[in-house]
Coordinates of C-alpha atoms in Angstrom, one line a residue:
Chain C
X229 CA 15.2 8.2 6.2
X230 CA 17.8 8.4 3.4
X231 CA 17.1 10.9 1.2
X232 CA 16.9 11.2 -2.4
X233 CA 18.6 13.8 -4.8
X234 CA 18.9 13.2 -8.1
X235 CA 21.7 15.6 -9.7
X236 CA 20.5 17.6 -12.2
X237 CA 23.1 17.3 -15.4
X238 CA 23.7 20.7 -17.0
X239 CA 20.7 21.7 -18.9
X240 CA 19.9 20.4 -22.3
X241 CA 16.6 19.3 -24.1
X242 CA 17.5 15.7 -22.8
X243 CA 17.4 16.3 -19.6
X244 CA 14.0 18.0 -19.5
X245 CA 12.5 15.4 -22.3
X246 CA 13.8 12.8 -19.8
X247 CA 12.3 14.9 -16.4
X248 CA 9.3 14.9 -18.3
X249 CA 8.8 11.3 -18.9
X250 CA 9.9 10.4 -15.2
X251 CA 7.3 12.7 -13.9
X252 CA 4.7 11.1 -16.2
X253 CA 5.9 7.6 -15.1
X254 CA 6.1 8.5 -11.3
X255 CA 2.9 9.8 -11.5
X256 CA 1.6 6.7 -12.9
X257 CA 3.3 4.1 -10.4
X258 CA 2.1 6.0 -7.4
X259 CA -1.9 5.7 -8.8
X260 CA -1.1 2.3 -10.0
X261 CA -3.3 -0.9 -8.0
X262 CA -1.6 -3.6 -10.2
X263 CA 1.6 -4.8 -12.2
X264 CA -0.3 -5.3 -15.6
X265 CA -1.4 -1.1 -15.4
X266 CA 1.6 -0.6 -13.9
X267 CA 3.9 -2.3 -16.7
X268 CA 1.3 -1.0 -19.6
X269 CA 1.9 2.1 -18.5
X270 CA 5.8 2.4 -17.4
X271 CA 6.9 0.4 -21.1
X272 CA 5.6 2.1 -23.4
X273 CA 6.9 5.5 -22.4
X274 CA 10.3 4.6 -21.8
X275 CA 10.3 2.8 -25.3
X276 CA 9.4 6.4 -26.7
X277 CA 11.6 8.6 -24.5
X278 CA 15.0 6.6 -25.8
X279 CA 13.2 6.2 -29.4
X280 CA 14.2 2.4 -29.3
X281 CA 12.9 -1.1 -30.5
X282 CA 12.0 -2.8 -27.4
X283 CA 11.6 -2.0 -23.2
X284 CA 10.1 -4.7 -21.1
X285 CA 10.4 -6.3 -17.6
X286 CA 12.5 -9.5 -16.7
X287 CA 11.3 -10.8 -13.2
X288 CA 13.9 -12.7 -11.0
X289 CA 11.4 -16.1 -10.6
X290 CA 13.9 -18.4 -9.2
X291 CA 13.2 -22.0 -9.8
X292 CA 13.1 -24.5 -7.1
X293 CA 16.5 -25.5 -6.9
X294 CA 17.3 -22.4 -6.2
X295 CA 19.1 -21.2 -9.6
X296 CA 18.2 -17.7 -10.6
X297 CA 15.8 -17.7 -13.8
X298 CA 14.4 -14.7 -15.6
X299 CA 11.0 -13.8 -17.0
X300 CA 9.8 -11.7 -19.7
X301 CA 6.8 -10.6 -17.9
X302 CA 6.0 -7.5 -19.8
X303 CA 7.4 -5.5 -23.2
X304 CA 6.9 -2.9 -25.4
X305 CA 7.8 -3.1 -28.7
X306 CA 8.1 -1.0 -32.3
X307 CA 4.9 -2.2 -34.0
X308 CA 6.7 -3.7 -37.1
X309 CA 8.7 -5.9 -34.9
X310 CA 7.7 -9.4 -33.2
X311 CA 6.8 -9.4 -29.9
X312 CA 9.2 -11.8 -27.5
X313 CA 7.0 -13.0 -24.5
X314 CA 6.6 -16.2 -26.1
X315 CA 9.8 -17.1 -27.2
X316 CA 11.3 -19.6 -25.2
X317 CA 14.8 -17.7 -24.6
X318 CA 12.3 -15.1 -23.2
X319 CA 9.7 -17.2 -21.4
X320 CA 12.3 -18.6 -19.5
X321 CA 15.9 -17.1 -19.3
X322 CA 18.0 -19.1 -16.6
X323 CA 21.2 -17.3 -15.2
X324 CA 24.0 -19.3 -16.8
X325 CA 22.6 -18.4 -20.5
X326 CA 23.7 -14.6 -19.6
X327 CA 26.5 -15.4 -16.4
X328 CA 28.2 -11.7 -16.9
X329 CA 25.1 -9.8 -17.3
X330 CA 23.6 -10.9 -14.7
X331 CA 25.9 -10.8 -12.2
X332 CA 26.7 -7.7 -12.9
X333 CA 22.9 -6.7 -12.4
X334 CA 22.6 -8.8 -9.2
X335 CA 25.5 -6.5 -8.0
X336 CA 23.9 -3.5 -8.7
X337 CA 25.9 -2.4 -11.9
X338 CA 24.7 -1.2 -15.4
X339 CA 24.9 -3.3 -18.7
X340 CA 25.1 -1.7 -21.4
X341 CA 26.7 -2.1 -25.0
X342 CA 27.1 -3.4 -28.6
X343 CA 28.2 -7.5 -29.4
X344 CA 31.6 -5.8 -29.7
X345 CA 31.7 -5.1 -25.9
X346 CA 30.8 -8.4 -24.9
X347 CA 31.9 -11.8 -25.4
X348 CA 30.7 -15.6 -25.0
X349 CA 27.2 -16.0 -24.1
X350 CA 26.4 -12.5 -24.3
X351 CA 27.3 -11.7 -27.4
X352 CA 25.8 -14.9 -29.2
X353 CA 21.9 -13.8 -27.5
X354 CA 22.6 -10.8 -29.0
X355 CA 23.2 -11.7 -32.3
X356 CA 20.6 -14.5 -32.0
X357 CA 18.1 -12.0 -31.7
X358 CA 19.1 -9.1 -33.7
X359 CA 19.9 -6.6 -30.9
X360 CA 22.1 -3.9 -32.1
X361 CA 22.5 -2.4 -28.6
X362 CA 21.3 -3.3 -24.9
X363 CA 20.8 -1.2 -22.0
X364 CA 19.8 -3.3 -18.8
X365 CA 19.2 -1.9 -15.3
X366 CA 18.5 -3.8 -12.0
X367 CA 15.4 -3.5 -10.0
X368 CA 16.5 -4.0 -6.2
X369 CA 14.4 -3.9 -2.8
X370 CA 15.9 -4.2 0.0
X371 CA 18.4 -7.0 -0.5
X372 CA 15.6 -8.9 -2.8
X373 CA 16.3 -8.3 -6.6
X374 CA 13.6 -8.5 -8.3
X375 CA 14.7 -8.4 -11.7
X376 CA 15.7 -5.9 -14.8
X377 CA 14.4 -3.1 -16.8
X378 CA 15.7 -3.4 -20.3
X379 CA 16.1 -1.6 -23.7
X380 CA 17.1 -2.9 -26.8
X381 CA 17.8 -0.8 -30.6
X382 CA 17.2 -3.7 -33.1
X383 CA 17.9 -1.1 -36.0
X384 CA 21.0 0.2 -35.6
X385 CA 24.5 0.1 -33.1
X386 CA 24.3 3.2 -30.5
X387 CA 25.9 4.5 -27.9
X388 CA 23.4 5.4 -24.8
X389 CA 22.9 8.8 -23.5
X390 CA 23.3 9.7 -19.8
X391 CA 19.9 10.4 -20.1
X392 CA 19.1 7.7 -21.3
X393 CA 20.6 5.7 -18.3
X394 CA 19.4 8.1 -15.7
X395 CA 16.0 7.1 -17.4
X396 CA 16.2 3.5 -17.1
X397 CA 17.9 4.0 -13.4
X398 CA 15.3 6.2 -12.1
X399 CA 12.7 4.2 -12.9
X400 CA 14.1 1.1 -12.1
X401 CA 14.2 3.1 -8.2
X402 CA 10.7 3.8 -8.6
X403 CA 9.5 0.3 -9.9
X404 CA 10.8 -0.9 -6.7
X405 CA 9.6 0.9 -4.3
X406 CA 5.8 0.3 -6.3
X407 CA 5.7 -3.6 -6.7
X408 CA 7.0 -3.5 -2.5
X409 CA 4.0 -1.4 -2.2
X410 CA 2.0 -4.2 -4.4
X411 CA 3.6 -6.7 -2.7
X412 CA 2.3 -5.3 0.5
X413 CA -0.9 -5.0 0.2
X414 CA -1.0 -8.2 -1.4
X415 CA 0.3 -9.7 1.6
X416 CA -1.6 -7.6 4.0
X417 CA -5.0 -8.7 2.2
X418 CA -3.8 -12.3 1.9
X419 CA -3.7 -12.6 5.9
X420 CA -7.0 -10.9 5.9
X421 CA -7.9 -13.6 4.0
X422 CA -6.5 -16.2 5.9
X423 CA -8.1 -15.1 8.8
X424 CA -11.3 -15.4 7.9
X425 CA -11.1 -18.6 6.7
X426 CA -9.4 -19.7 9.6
X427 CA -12.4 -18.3 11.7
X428 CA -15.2 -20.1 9.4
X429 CA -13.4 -23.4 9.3
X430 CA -12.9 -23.3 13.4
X431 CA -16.2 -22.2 13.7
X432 CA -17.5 -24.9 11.5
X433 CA -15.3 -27.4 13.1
X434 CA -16.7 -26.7 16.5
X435 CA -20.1 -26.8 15.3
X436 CA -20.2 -30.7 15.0
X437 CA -18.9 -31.5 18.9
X438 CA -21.4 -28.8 19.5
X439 CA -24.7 -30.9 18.4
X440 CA -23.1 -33.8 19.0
X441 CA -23.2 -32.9 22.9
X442 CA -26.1 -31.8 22.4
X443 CA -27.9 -34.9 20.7
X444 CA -26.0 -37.2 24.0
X445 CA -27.6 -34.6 26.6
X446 CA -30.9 -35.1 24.7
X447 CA -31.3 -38.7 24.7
X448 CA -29.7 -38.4 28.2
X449 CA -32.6 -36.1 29.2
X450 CA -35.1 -38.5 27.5
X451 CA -33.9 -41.7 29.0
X452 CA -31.7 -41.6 32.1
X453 CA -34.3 -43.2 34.1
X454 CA -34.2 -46.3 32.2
X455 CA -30.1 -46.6 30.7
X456 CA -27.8 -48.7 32.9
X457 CA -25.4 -46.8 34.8
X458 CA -22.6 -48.4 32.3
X459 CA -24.5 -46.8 29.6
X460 CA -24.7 -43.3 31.3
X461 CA -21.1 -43.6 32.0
X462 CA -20.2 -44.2 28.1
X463 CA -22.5 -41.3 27.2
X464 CA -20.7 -39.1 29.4
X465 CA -17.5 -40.1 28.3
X466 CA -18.0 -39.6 25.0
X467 CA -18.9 -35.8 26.0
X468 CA -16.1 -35.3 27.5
X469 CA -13.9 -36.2 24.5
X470 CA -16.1 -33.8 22.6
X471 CA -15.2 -31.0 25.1
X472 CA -11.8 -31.8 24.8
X473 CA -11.6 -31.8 21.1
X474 CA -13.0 -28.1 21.3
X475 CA -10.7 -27.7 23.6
X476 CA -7.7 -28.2 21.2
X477 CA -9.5 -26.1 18.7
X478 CA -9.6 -23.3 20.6
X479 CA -5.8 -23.3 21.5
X480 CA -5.7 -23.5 18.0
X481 CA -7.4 -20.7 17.0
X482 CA -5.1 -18.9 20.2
X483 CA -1.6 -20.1 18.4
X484 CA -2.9 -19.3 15.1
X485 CA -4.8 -16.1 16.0
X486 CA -0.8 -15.0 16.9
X487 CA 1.2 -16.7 14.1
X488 CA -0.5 -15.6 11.3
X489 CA 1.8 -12.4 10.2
X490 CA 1.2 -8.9 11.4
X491 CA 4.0 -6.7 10.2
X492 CA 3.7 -7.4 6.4
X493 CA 4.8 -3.8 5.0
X494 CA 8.1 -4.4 3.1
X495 CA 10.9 -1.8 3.4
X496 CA 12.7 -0.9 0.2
X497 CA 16.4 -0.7 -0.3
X498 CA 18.1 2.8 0.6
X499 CA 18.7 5.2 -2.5
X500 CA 22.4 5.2 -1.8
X501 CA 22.9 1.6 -2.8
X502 CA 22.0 2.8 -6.3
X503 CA 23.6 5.8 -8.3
X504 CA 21.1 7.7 -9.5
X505 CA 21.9 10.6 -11.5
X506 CA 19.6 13.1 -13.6
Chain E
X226 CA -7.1 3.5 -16.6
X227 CA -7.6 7.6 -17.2
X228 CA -3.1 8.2 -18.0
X229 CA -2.0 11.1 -16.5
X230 CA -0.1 13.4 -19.6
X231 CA 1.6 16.4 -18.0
X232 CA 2.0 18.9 -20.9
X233 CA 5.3 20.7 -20.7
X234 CA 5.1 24.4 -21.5
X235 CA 8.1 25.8 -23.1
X236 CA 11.5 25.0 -22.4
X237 CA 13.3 27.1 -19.8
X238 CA 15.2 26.7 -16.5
X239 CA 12.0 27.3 -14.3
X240 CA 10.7 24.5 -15.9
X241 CA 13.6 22.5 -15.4
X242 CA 13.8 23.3 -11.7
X243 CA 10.2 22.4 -11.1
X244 CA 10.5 19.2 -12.7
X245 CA 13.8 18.1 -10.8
X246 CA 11.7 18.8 -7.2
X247 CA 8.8 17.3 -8.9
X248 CA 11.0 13.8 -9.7
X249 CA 12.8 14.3 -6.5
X250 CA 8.7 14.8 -4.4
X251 CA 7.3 11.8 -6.2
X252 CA 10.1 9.5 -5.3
X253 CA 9.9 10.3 -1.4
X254 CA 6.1 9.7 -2.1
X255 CA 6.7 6.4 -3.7
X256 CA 9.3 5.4 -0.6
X257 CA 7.5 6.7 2.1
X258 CA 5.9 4.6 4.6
X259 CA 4.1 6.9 7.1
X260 CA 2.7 10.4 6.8
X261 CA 5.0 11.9 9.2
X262 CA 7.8 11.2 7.1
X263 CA 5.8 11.8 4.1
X264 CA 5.4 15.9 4.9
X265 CA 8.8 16.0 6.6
X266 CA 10.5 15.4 2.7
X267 CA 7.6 17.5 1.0
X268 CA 7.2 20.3 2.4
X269 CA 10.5 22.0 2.9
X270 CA 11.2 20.9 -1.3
X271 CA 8.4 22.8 -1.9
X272 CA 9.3 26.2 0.1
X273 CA 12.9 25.9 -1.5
X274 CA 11.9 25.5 -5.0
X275 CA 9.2 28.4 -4.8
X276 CA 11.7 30.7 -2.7
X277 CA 9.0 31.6 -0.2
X278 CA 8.4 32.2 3.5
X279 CA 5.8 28.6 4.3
X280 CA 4.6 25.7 2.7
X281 CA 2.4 23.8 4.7
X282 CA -0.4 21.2 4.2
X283 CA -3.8 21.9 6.0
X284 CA -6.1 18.5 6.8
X285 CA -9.8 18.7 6.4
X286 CA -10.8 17.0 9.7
X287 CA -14.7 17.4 9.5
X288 CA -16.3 18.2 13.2
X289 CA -18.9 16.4 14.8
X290 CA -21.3 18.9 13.9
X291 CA -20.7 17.6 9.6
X292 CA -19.2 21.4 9.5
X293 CA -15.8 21.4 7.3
X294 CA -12.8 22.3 9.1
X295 CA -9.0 22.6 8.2
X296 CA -6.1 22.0 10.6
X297 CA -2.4 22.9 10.0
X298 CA -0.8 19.5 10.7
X299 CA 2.7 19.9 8.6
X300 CA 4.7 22.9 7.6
X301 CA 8.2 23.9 6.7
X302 CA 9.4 27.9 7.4
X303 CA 12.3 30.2 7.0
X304 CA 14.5 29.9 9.7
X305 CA 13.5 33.7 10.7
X306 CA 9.8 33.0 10.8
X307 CA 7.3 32.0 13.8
X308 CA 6.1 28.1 13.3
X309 CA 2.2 28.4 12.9
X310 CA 1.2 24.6 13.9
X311 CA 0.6 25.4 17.8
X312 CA -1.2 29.0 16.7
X313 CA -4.8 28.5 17.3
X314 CA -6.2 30.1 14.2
X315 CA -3.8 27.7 12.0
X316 CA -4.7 24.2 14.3
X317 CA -8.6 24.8 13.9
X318 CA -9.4 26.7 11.3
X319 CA -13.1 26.6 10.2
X320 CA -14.7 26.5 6.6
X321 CA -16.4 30.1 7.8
X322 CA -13.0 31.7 8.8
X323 CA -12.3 31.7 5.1
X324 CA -15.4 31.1 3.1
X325 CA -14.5 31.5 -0.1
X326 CA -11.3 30.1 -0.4
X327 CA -12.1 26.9 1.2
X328 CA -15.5 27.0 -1.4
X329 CA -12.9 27.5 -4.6
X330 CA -10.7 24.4 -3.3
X331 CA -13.4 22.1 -2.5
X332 CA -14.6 22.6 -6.3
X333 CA -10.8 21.2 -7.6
X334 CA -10.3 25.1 -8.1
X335 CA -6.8 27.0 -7.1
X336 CA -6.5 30.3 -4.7
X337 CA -3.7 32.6 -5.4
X338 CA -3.3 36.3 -4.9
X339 CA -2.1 39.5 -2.7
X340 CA -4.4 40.9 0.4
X341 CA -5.7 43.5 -2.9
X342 CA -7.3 40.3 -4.8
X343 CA -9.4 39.1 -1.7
X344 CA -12.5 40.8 0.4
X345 CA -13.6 40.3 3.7
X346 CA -12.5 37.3 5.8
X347 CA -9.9 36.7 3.2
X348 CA -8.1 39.8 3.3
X349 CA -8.5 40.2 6.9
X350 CA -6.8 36.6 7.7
X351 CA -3.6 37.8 5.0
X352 CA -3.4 40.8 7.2
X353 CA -3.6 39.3 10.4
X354 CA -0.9 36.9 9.7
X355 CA 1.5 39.2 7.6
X356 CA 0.6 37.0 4.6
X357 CA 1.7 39.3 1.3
X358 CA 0.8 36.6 -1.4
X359 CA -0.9 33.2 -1.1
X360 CA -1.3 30.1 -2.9
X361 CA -3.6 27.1 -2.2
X362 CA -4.4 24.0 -4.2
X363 CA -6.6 21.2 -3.5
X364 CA -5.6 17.6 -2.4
X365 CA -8.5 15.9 -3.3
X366 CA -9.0 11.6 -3.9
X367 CA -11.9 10.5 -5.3
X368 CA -14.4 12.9 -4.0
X369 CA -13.1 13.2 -0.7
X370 CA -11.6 16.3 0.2
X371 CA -8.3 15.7 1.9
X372 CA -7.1 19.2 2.6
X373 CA -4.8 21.4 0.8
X374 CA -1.3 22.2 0.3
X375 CA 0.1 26.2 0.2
X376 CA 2.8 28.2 0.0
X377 CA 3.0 31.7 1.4
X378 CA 5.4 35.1 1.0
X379 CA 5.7 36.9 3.5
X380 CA 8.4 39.2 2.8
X381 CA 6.8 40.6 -0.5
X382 CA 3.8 40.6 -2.6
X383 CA 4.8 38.7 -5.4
X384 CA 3.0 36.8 -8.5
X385 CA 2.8 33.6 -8.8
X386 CA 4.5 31.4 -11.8
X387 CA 2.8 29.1 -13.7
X388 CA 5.8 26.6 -12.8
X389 CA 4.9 27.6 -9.3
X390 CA 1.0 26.9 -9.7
X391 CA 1.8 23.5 -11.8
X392 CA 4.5 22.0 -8.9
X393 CA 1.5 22.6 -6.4
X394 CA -1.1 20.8 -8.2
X395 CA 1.3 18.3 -9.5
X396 CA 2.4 17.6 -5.7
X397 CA -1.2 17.7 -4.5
X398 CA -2.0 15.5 -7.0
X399 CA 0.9 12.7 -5.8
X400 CA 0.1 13.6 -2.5
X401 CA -3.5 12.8 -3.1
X402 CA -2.0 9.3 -4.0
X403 CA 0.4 8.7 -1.5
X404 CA -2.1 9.4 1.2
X405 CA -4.6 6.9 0.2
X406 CA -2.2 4.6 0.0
X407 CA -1.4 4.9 3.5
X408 CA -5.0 4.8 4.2
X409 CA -5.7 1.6 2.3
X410 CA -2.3 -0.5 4.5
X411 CA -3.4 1.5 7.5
X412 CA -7.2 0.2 7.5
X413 CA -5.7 -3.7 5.9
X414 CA -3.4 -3.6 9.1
X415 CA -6.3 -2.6 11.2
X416 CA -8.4 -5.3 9.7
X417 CA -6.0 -7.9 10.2
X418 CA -5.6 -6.8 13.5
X419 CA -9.5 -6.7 14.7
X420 CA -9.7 -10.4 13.4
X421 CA -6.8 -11.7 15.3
X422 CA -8.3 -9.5 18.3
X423 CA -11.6 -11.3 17.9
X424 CA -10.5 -14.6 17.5
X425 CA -8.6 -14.2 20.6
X426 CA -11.6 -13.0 22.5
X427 CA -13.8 -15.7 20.8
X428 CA -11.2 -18.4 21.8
X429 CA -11.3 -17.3 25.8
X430 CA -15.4 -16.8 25.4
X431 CA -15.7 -20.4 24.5
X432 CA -13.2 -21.6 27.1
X433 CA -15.1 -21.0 29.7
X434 CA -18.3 -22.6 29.2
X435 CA -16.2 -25.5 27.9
X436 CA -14.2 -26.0 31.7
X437 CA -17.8 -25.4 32.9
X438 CA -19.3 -28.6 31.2
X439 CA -16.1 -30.5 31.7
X440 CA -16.5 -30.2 35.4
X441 CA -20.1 -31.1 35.6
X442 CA -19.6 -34.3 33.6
X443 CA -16.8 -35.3 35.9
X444 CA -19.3 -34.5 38.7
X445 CA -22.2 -36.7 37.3
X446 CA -18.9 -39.2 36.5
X447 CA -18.2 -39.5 40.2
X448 CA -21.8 -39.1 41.7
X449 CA -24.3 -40.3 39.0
X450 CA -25.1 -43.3 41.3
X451 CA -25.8 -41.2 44.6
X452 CA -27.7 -38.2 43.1
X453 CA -31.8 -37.7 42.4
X454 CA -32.9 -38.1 38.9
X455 CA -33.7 -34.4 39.5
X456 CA -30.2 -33.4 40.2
X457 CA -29.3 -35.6 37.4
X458 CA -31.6 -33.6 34.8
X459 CA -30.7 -30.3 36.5
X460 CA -26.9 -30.8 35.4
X461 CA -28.1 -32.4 32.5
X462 CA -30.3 -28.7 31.4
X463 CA -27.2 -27.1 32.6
X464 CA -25.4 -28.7 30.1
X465 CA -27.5 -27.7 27.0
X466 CA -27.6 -24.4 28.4
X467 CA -23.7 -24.2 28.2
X468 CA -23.7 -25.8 24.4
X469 CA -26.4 -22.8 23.5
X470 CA -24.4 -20.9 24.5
X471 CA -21.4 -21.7 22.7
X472 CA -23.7 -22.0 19.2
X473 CA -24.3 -18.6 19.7
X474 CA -20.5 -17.6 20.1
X475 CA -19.6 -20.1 16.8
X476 CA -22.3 -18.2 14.7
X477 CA -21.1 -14.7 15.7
X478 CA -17.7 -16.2 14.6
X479 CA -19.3 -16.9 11.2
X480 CA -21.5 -13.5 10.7
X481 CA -17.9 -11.6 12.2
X482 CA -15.6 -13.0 9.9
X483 CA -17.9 -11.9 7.2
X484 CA -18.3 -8.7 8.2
X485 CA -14.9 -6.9 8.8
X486 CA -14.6 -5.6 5.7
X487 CA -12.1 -7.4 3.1
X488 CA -12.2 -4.4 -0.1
X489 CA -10.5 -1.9 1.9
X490 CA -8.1 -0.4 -1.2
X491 CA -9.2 3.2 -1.6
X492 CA -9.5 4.7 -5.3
X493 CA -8.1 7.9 -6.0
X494 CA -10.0 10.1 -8.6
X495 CA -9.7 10.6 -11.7
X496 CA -6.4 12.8 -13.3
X497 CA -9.0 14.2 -15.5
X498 CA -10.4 15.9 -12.3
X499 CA -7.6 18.4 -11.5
X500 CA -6.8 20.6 -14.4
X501 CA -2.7 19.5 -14.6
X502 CA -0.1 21.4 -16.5
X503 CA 4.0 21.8 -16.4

């Protein structure tokens, strides 16, 4: 497996404030059972370690014709400032509102900067919204992006420490690997699922041939001594389709038994594809 | 959810260090897939970063008899240094051996010292094994007992820092995590797997009663005008038999697919359990 080293930068309170708060959040994706704890617990602190206005969570949710479209799913904000999940430019962000951010994100690059550093599209959602600065990292796994981390200062213009984007970077690393792990065991309990309703529904379906034959053999039993031998014939006929329906639904429950996915657990992306540096 | 708040004692380049393994430990535990893999990043960070002879994690693996016992089933060495794993005292090692160390641990607490701070079985194991200083903390989830992580010198006696005490814990702690998450995909996985296993079995079970009354209906098809009303009621009771039968296996479908359990994600305990500092 490919390893990961973060690079310690030379030491300063920054670095260790920023250790600090990755240990924290580390900590609390590894205990985390679901994305709400896990995004009430990873926002807030990184709001407070880069003393900024907002931090939240846009998740790639690409619509069905298969544009990429982003999703506030999750934020933390200063308290005397609105929150954003319901804005509409938040609730749904597609791709070609911000074309240069996000391609750079989707290629695993960094965004970060004031209006001045951007132009077009990005610059007017900046100023539409008040954002004096904006750092936004990508969230990758595997060769699935998932989305972005984000901060924004609405209060003044600043430039971002390296700490700052070692942070973001670092987390987003961590984020991924924890919604995979979601994502896994939400898959791996979703076929659980699936089997056992597969198993009642087949077992339910073979109930009905079941009395069914056995309601013919009855009245068989009961009256074979005085039912033409057309009759008899029909009545045996009739089993026999029964026993061939089962039949099918046992195949079924063969192909199905095999189809339904086994190998569920997601593998992440390799640390090398992002540069992470402390 | 409890939040788990390390507390960061004062600033200095031990601190530092520790927290830079720490990041570095928690990201392999987030990543990792298999507990292999999982001891094979952990263990040698650990040594490194406490410049000591072993680090090595220890598994309770309780005997049939209920009586607590510890086996050595990862470790990381100097280069100079004997592996323990195949030495008989490290790969069964019972609660008695070491009495009150293993009593400490299983009560969240931490054992560290020189031979001089031990008595009896304690003392006499450090000798034994050229131990000059130990330290063990607990790996505990919920209120099972996992085993514990330590780290030993064996070149010199030597006391151990309190960055030194808080990477263990903090590790154990993640360790704690990352195991049960293995636990919790391993027994989903295992799950899934027993319900394909029994649907297969279930599937050939009911295929060969079903071939059994297909063969007598085309017999009574063929013969039903040549054969005694007493053969005819004979196949007939055969029959029934054959669709008993077959009930039985579609209600052992229902009762099975209920049973296998479906909850199967583990908790961890509680951070407010282990007494965590950095």
């Amino acid at each position: 497996m490919d390893r990961y080293c973060p690079i310690p930068s030379p030491t300063d309170s920054d670095t260790l404030a920023c250790l600090s708060v990755l240990v924290k959040i580390q900590h609390n994706l590894l205990e985390c059972h679901d994305s709400e704890t896990l995004f009430a617990s990873l926002l807030p602190d990184i709001r407070l370690a880069a003393c900024t206005s907002y931090a939240y969570f846009f998740r790639n949710v690409p619509l069905f014709d298969g544009q990429p479209t982003y999703s506030l799913v999750a934020e933390s904000h200063l308290p005397n400032l609105p929150p954003r999940k319901d804005h509409p430019n938040f609730a749904l962000l597609p791709h070609a509102h911000l074309p240069n951010w996000t391609a750079t994100l989707m290629n695993h690059g960094l965004v970060f900067g004031t209006p001045n550093d951007f132009a077009g599209e990005e610059r007017f959602f900046m100023s539409l919204h008040g954002i004096h600065s904006i750092l936004l990292v990508p969230v990758i796994a595997g060769k699935q992006f998932l989305g972005f981390l984000g901060i924004d200062d609405c209060v003044e213009e600043r430039k971002w420490s390296e700490a700052d984007k070692a942070l973001l970077q670092n987390v987003a690393f961590a984020l991924a690997h924890a919604l995979l792990r979601l994502q896994t065991t939400q898959n791996l309990q979703r076929a659980c699922q699936e089997k056992t309703e597969l198993m009642e529904i087949l077992a339910h379906d073979l109930k009905n041939p079941l009395s069914a034959i056995s309601l013919s053999v009855d009245t068989l039993l009961r009256k074979h001594d005085r039912i033409s031998s057309e009759q008899l014939e029909k009545r045996l006929f009739q089993i026999k389709e029964l026993v061939h329906r089962m039949t099918d639904i046992c195949h079924q429950m063969l192909r199905e038994s095999i189809c339904l996915p086994l190998n569920l657990v997601s593998r992440p992306c390799t640390p090398s594809r992002l540069a992470l540096r402390i």
